[in-house]
mmCIF file of C-alpha atoms and ligand atoms in Angstrom:
data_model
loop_
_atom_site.group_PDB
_atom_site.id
_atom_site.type_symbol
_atom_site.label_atom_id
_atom_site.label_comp_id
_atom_site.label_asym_id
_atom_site.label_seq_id
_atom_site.Cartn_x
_atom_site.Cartn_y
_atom_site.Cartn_z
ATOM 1 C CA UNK A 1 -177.677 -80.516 -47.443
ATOM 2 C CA UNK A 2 -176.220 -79.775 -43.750
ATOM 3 C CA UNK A 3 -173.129 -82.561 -43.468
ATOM 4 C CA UNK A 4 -173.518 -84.992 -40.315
ATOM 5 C CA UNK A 5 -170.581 -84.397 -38.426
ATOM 6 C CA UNK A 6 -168.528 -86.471 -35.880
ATOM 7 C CA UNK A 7 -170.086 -85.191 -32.800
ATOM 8 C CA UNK A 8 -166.894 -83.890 -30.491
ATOM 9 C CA UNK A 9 -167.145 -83.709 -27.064
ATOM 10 C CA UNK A 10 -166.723 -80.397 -25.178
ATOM 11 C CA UNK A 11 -165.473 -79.128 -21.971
ATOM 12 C CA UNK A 12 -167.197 -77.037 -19.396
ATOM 13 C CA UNK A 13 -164.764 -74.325 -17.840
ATOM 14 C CA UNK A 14 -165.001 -72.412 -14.697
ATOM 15 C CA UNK A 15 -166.578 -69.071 -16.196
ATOM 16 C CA UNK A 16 -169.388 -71.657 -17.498
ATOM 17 C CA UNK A 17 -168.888 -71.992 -21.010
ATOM 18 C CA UNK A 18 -167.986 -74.865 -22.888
ATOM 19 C CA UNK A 19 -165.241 -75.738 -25.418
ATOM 20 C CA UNK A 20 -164.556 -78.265 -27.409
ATOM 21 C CA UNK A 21 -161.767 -81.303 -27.136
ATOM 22 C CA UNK A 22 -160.399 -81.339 -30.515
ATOM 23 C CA UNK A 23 -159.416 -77.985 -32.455
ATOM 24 C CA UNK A 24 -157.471 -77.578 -35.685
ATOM 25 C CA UNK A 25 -154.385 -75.042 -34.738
ATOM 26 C CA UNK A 26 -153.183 -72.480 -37.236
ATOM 27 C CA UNK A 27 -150.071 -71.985 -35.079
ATOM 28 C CA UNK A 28 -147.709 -74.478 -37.492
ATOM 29 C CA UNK A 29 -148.519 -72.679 -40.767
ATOM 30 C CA UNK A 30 -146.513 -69.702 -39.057
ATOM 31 C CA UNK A 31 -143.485 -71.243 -40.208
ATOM 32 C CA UNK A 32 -144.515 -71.136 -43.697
ATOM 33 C CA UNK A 33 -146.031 -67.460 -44.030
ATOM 34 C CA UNK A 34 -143.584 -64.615 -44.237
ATOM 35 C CA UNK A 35 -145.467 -61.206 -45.034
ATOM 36 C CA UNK A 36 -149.255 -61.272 -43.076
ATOM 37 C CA UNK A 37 -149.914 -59.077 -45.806
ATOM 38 C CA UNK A 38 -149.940 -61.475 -48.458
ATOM 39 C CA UNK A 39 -152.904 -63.960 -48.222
ATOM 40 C CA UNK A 40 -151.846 -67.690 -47.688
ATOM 41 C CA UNK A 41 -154.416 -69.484 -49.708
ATOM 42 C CA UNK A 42 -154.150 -72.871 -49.244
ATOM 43 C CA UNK A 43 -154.312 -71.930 -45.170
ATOM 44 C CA UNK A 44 -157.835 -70.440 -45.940
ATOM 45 C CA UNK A 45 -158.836 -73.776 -47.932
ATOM 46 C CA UNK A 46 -156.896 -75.989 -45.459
ATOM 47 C CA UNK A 47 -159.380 -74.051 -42.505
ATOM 48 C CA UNK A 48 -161.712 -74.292 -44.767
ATOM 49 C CA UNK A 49 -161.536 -78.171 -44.836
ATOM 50 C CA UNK A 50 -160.979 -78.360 -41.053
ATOM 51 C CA UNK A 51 -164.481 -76.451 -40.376
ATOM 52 C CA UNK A 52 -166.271 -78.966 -43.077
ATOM 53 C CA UNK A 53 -165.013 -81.398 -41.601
ATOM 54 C CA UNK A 54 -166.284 -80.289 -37.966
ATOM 55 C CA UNK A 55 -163.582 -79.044 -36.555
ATOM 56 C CA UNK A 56 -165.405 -75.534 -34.953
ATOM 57 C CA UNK A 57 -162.963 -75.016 -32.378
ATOM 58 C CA UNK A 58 -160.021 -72.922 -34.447
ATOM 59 C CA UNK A 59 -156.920 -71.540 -32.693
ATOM 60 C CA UNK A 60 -155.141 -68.818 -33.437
ATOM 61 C CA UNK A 61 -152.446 -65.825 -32.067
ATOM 62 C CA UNK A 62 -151.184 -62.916 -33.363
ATOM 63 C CA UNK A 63 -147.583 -63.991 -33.941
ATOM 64 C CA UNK A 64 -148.538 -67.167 -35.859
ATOM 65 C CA UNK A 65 -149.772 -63.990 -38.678
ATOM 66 C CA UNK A 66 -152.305 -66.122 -39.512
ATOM 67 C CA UNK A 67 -155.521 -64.579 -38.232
ATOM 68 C CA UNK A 68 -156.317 -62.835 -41.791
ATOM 69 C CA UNK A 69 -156.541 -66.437 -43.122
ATOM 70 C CA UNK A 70 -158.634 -67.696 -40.240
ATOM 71 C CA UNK A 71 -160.994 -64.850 -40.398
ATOM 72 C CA UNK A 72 -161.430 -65.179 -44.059
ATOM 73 C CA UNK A 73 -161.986 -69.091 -43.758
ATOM 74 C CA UNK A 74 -164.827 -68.073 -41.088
ATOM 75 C CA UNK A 75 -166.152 -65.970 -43.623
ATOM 76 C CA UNK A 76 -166.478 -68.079 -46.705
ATOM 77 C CA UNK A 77 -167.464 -71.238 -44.524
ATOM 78 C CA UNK A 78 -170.923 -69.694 -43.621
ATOM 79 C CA UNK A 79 -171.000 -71.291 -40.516
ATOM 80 C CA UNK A 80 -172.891 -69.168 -38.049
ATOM 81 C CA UNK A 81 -170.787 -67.754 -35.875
ATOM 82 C CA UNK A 82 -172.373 -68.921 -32.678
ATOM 83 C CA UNK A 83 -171.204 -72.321 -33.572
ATOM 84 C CA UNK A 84 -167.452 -71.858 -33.567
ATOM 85 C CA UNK A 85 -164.866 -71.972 -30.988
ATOM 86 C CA UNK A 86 -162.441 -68.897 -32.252
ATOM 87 C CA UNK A 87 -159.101 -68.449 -30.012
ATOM 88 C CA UNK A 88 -156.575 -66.127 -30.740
ATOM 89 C CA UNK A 89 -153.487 -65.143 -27.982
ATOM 90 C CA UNK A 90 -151.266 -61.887 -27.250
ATOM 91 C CA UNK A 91 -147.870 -61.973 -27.287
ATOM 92 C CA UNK A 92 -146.089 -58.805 -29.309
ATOM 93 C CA UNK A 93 -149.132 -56.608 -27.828
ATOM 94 C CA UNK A 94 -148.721 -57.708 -23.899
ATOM 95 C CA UNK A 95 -148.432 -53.890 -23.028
ATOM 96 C CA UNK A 96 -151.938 -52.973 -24.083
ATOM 97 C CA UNK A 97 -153.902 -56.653 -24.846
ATOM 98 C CA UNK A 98 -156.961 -54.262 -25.830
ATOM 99 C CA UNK A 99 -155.384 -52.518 -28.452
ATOM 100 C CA UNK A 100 -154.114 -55.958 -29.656
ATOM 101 C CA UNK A 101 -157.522 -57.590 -29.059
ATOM 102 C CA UNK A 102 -159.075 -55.073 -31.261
ATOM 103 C CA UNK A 103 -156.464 -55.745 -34.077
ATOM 104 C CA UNK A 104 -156.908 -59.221 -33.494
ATOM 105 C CA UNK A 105 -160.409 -58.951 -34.142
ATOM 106 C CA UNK A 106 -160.370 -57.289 -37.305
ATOM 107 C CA UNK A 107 -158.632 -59.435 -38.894
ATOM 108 C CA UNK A 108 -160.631 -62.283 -37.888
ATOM 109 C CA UNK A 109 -163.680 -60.035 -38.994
ATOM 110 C CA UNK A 110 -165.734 -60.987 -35.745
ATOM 111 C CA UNK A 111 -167.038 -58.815 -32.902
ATOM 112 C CA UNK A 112 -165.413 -61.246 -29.990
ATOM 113 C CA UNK A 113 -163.283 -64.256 -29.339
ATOM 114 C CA UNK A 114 -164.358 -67.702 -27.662
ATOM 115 C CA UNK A 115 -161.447 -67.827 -26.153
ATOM 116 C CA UNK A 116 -158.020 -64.617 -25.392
ATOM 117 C CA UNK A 117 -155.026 -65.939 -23.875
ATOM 118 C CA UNK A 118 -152.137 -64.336 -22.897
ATOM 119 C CA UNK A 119 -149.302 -66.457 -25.199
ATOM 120 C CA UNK A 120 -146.795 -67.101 -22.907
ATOM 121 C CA UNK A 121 -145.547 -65.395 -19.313
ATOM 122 C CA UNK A 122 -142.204 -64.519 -20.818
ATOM 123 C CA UNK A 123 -142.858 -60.683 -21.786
ATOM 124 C CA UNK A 124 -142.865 -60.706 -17.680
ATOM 125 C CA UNK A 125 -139.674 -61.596 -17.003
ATOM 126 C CA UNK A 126 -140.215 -62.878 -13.644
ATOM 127 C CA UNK A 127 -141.995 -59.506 -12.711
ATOM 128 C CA UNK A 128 -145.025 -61.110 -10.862
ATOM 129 C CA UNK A 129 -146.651 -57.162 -11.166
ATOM 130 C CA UNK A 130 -146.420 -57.246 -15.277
ATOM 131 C CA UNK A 131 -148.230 -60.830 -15.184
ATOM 132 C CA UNK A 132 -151.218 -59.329 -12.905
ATOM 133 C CA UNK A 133 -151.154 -56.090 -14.457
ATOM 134 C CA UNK A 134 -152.017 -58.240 -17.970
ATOM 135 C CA UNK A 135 -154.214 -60.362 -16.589
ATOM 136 C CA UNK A 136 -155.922 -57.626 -15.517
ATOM 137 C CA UNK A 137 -156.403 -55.739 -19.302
ATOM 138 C CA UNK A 138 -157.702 -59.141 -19.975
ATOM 139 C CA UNK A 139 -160.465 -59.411 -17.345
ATOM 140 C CA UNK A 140 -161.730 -55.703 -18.499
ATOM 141 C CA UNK A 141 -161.936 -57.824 -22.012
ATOM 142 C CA UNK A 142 -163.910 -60.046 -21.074
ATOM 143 C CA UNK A 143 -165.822 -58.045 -18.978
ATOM 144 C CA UNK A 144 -166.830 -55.795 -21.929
ATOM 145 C CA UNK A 145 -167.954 -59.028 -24.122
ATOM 146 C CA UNK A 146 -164.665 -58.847 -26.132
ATOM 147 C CA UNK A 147 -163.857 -61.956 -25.075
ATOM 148 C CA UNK A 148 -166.445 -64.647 -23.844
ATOM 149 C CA UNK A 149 -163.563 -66.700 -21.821
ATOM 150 C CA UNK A 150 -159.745 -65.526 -20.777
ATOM 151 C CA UNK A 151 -157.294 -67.649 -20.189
ATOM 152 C CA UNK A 152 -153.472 -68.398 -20.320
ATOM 153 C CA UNK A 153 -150.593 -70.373 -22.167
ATOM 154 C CA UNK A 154 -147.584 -71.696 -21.035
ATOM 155 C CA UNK A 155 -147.746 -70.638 -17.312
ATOM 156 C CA UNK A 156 -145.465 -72.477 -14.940
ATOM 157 C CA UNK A 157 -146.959 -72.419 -11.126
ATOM 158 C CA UNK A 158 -145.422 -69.903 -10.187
ATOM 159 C CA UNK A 159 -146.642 -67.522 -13.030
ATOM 160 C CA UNK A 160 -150.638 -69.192 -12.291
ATOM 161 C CA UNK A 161 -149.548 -68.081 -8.265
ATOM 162 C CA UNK A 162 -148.507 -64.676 -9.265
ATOM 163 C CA UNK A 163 -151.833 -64.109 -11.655
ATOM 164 C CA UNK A 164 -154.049 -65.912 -8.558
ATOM 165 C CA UNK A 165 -152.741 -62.930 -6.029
ATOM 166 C CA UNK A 166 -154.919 -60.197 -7.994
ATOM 167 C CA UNK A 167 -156.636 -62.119 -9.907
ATOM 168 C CA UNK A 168 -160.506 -61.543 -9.701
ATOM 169 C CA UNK A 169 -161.434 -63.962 -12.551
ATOM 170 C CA UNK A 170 -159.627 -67.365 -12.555
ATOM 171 C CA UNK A 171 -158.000 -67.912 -15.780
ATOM 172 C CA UNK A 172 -160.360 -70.456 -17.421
ATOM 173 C CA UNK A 173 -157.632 -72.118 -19.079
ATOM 174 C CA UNK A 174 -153.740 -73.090 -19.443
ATOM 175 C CA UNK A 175 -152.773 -73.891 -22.989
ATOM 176 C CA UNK A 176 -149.155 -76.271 -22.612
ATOM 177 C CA UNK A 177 -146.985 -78.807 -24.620
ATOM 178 C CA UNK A 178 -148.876 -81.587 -23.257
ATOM 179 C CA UNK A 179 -148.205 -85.663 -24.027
ATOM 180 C CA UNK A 180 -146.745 -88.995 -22.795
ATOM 181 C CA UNK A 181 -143.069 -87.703 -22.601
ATOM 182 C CA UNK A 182 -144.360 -84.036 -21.465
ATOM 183 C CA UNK A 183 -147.074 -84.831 -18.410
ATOM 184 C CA UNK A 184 -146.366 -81.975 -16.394
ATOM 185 C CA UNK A 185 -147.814 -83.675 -12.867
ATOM 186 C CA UNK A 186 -147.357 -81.095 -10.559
ATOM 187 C CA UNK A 187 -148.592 -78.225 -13.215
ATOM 188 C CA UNK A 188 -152.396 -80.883 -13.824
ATOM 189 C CA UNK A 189 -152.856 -80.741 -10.157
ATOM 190 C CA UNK A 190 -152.285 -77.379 -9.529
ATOM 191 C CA UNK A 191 -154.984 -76.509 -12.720
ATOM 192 C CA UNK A 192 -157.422 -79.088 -10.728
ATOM 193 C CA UNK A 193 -156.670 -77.604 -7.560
ATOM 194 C CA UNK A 194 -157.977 -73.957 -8.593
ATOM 195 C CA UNK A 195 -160.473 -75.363 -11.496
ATOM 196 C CA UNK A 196 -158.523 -74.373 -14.267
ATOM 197 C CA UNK A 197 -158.771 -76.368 -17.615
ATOM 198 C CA UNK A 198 -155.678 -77.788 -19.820
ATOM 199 C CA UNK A 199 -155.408 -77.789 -23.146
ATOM 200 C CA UNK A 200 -152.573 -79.504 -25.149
ATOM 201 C CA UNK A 201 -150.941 -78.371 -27.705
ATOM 202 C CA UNK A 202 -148.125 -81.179 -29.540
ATOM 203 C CA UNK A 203 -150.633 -83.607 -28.556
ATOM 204 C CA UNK A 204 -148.954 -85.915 -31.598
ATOM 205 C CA UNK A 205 -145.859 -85.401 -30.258
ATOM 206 C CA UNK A 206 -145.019 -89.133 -29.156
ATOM 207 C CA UNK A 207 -146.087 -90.553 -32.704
ATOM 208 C CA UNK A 208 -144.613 -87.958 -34.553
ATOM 209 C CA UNK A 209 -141.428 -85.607 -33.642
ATOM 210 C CA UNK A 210 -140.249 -88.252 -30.686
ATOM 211 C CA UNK A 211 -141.758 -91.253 -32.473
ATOM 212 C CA UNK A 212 -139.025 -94.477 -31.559
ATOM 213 C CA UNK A 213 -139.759 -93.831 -28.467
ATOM 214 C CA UNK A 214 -140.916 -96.078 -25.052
ATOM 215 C CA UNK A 215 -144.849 -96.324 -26.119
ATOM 216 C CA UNK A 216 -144.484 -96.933 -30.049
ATOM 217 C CA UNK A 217 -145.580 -100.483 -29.152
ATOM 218 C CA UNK A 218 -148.353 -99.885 -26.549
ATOM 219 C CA UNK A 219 -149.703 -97.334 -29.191
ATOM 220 C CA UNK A 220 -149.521 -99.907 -31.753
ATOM 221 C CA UNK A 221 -151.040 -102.357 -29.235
ATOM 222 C CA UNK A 222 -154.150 -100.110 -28.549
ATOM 223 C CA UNK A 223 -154.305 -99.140 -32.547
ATOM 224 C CA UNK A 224 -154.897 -102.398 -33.396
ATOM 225 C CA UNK A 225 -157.590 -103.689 -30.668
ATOM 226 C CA UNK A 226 -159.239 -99.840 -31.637
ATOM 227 C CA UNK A 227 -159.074 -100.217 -35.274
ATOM 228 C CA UNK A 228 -157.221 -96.506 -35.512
ATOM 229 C CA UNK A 229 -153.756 -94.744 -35.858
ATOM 230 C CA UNK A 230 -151.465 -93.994 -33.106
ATOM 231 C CA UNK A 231 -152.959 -90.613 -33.866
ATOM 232 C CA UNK A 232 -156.049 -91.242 -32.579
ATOM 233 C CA UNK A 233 -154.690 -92.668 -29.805
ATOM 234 C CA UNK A 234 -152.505 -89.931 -28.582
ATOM 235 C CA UNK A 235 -155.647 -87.098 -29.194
ATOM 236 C CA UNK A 236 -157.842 -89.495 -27.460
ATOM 237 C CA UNK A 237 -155.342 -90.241 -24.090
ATOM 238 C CA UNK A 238 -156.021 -86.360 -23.898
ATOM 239 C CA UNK A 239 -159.483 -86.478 -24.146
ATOM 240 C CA UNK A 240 -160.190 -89.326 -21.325
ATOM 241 C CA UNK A 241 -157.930 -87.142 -19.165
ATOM 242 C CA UNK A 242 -160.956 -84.097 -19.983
ATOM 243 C CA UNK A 243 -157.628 -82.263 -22.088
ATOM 244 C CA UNK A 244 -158.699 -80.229 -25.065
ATOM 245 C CA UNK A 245 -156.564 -81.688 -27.513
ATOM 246 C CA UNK A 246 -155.162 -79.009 -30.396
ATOM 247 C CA UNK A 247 -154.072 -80.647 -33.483
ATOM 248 C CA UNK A 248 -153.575 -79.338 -37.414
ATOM 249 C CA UNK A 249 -152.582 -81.044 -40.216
ATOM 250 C CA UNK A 250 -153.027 -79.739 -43.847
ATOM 251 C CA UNK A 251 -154.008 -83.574 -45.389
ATOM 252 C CA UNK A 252 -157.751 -84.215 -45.634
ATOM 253 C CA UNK A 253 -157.526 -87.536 -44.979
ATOM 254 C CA UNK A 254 -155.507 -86.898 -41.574
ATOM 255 C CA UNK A 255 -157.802 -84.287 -39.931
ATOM 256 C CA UNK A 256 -160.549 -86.978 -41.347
ATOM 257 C CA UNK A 257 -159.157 -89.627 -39.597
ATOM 258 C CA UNK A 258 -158.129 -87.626 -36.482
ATOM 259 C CA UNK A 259 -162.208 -87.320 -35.744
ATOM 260 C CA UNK A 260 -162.002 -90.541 -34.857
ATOM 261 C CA UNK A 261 -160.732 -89.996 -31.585
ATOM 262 C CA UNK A 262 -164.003 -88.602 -30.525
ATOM 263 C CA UNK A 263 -165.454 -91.886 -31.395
ATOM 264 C CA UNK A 264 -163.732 -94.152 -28.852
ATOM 265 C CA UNK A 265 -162.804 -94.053 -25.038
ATOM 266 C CA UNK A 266 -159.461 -95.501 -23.578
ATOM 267 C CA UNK A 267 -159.640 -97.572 -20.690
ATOM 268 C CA UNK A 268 -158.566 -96.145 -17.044
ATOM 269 C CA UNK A 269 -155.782 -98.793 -17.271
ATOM 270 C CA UNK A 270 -155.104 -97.934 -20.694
ATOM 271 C CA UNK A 271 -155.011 -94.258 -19.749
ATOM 272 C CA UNK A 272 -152.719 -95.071 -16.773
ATOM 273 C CA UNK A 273 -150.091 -97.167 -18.837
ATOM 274 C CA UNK A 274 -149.539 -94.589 -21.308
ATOM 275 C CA UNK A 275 -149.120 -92.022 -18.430
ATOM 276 C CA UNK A 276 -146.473 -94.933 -16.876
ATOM 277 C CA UNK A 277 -144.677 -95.602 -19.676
ATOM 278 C CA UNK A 278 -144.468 -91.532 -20.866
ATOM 279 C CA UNK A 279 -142.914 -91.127 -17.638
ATOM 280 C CA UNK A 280 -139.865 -92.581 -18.185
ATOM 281 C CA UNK A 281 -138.967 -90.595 -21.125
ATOM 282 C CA UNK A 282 -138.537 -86.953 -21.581
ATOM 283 C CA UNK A 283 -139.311 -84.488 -25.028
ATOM 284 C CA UNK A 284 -140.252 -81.532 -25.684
ATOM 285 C CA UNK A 285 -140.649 -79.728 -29.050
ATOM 286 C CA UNK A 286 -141.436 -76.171 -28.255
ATOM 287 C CA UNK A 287 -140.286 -73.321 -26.145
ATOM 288 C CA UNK A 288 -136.901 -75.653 -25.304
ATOM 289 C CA UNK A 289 -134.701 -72.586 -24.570
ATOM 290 C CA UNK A 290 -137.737 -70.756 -21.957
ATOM 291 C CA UNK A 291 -138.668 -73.843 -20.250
ATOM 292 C CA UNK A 292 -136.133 -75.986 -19.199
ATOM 293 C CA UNK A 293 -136.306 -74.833 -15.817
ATOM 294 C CA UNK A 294 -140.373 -75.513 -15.266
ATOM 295 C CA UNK A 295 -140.598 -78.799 -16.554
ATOM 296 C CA UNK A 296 -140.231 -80.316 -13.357
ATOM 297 C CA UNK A 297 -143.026 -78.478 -12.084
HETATM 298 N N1 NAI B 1 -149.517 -71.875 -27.163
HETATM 299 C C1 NAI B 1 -148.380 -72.237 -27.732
HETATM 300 O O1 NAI B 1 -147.282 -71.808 -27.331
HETATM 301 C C2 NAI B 1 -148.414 -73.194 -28.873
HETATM 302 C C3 NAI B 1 -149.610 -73.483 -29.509
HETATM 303 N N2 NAI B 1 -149.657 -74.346 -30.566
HETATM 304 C C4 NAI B 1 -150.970 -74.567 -31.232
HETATM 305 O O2 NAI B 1 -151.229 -75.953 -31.316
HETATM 306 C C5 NAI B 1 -151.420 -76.334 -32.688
HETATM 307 C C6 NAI B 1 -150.990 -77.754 -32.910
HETATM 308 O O3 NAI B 1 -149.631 -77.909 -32.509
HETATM 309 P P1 NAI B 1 -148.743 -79.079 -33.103
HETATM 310 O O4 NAI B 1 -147.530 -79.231 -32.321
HETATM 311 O O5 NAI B 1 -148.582 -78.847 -34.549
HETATM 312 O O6 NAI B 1 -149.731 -80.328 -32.846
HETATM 313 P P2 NAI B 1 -149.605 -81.882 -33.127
HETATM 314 O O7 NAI B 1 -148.763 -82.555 -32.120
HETATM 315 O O8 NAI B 1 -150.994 -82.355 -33.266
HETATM 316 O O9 NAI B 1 -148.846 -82.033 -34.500
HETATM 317 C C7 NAI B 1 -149.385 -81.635 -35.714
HETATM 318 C C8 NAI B 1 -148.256 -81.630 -36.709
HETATM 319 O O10 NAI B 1 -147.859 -82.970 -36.964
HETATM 320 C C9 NAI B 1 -148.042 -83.277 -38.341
HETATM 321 N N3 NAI B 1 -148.637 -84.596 -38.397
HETATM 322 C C10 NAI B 1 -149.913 -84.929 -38.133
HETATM 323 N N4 NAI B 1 -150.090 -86.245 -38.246
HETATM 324 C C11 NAI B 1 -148.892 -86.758 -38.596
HETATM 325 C C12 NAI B 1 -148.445 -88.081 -38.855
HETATM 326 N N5 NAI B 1 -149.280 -89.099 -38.781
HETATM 327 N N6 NAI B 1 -147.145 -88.247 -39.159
HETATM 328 C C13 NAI B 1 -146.289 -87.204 -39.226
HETATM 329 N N7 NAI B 1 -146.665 -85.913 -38.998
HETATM 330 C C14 NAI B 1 -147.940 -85.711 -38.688
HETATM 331 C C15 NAI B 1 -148.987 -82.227 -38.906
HETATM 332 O O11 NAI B 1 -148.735 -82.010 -40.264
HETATM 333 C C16 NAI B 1 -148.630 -81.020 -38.053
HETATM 334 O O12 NAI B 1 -147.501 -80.366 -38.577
HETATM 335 C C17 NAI B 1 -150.658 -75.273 -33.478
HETATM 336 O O13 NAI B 1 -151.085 -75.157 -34.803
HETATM 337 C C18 NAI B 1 -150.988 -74.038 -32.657
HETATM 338 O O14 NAI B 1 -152.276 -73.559 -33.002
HETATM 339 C C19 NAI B 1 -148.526 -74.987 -30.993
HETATM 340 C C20 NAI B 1 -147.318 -74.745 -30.404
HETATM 341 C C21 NAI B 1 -147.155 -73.808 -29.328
HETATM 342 O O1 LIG B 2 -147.384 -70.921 -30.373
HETATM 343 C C1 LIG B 2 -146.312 -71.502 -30.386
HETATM 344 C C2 LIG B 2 -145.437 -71.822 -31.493
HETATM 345 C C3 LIG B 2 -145.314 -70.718 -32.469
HETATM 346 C C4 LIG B 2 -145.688 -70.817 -33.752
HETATM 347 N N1 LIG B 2 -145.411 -69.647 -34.355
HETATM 348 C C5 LIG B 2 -144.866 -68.787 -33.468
HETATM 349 C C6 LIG B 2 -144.413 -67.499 -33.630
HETATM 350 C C7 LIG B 2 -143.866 -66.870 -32.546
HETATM 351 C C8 LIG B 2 -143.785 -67.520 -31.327
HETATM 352 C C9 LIG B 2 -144.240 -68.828 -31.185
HETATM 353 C C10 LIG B 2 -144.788 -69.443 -32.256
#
């Protein structure tokens, strides 16, 4: 019998197709898996568990290695392919993203992605050419159905400015560290400015990594008068800001619990505290040594 799932709300970007606000990332079992030759399979099972439980939007990227587990977790899950959300990203590759495409692709034994992004702007090295020239290879992806929506990940402005001066498809989407202590102000209006979505990846990051810090008790405030975790809080305050939220965890009982966030809404003043009070802190968990410079902007 077909399972009833939570129903999760989705996002409609600027090329016209829709994505979902919640996704389960494969990005953190990277620092488990050495050889991508060996099969990881409690990552399969762990996918496997996220797509039961509803979770159809799955991302992915060559360097996390873990595309052979997500394809293979596609594959036993039966779920028609229409109905997921598959992202992967090219990093190593950013010299020819269709050869990497196609590699990508294989492995994730489907005939197109959801969703290509270039990883991060950082193969560029502040060569505004090398950012247009690979946005470029990515429109000719999408163009040829390889890829239904192109995007980005961890562009500054000034990377999105450099793309924007050839570009002749707007990226659909930037994929950042995004939460209360990492709001990234000037970056949000920029993406609004030009109709480009956000996504957020370390959306936990305030209950979790920099837990102890300003908003523990407003979190445990709003947990209490919602009747969920922190959790749920923090994917939610992306979700009433229309932020596709990307989480993973490989507990049942978490990603379970996480759905609840598509089952409540956060006040506008609720929404605007958090922002308040994760202003006057600053963290962030990923990319430390390549971004110090941008998070201002
Ligand atoms: N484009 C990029 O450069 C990046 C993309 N990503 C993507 O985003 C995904 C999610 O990123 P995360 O930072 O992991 O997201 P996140 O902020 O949602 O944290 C999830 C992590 O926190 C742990 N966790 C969950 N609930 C917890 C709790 N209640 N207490 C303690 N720990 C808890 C989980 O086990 C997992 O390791 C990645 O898997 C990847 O797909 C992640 C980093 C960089
Ligand atoms: O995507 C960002 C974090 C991450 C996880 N695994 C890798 C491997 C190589 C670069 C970045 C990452």
């Amino acid at each position: 019998m077909a399972k009833i799932h939570t129903p999760i709300p989705s996002l409609k970007l600027n090329d016209g197709n829709s994505i979902p606000m919640l996704a389960y990332g494969t990005g953190t079992a990277w620092f488990k898996k050495g050889d991508e030759s060996t099969i990881d399979k409690d990552l399969v099972s762990s996918i496997k568990t996220a797509i039961d439980l509803g979770y159809y939007h799955l991302d992915g990227a060559e360097v996390y290695k873990t595309e052979p587990e997500l394809g293979l977790a596609i594959k036993e899950s039966k779920i028609e392919r229409s109905k997921l959300y598959v992202v992967t990203k090219v990093m190593g590759n950013w010299a020819d993203p269709e050869a990497a495409l196609k590699t990508s692709l294989k492995k994730l034994q489907t005939d197109y992605v959801d969703l290509y992004l270039i990883h991060a702007p950082y193969f560029a090295e502040g060569d505004p050419q090398k950012l247009q020239t690979a946005w470029a290879a990515l429109e000719r992806l999408k163009e040829a159905g390889l890829a239904k929506s192109i995007g980005v990940s961890n562009y500054a402005i000034k990377d999105l400015e450099a793309t924007l001066q050839t570009a002749k498809i707007v990226p659909a989407i930037n994929q950042i560290e995004f939460h209360p202590y990492l709001q990234h102000a000037p970056l949000l209006a920029f993406h609004k400015k030009h109709g480009i979505a956000t996504s957020a990846y370390g959306p936990l990051t305030a209950v979790t990594k920099a837990a102890g810090g300003p908003l523990d008790d407003f979190y445990a405030t709003l947990s209490k008068k919602y009747a969920v975790s922190s959790g749920e809080i923090a994917l939610r305050w992306c979700i009433d800001q229309d932020i596709v939220a990307i989480t993973t965890s490989s507990k049942e009982q978490r990603l379970s619990d996480y759905l609840r966030a598509a089952t409540f809404k956060l006040t506008p003043v609720e929404v605007k505290k958090i922002n308040e009070t994760g202003e006057t802190h600053h963290f962030r968990g990923f990319w430390q040594n390549k971004f110090a410079a941008d998070d201002k902007s």
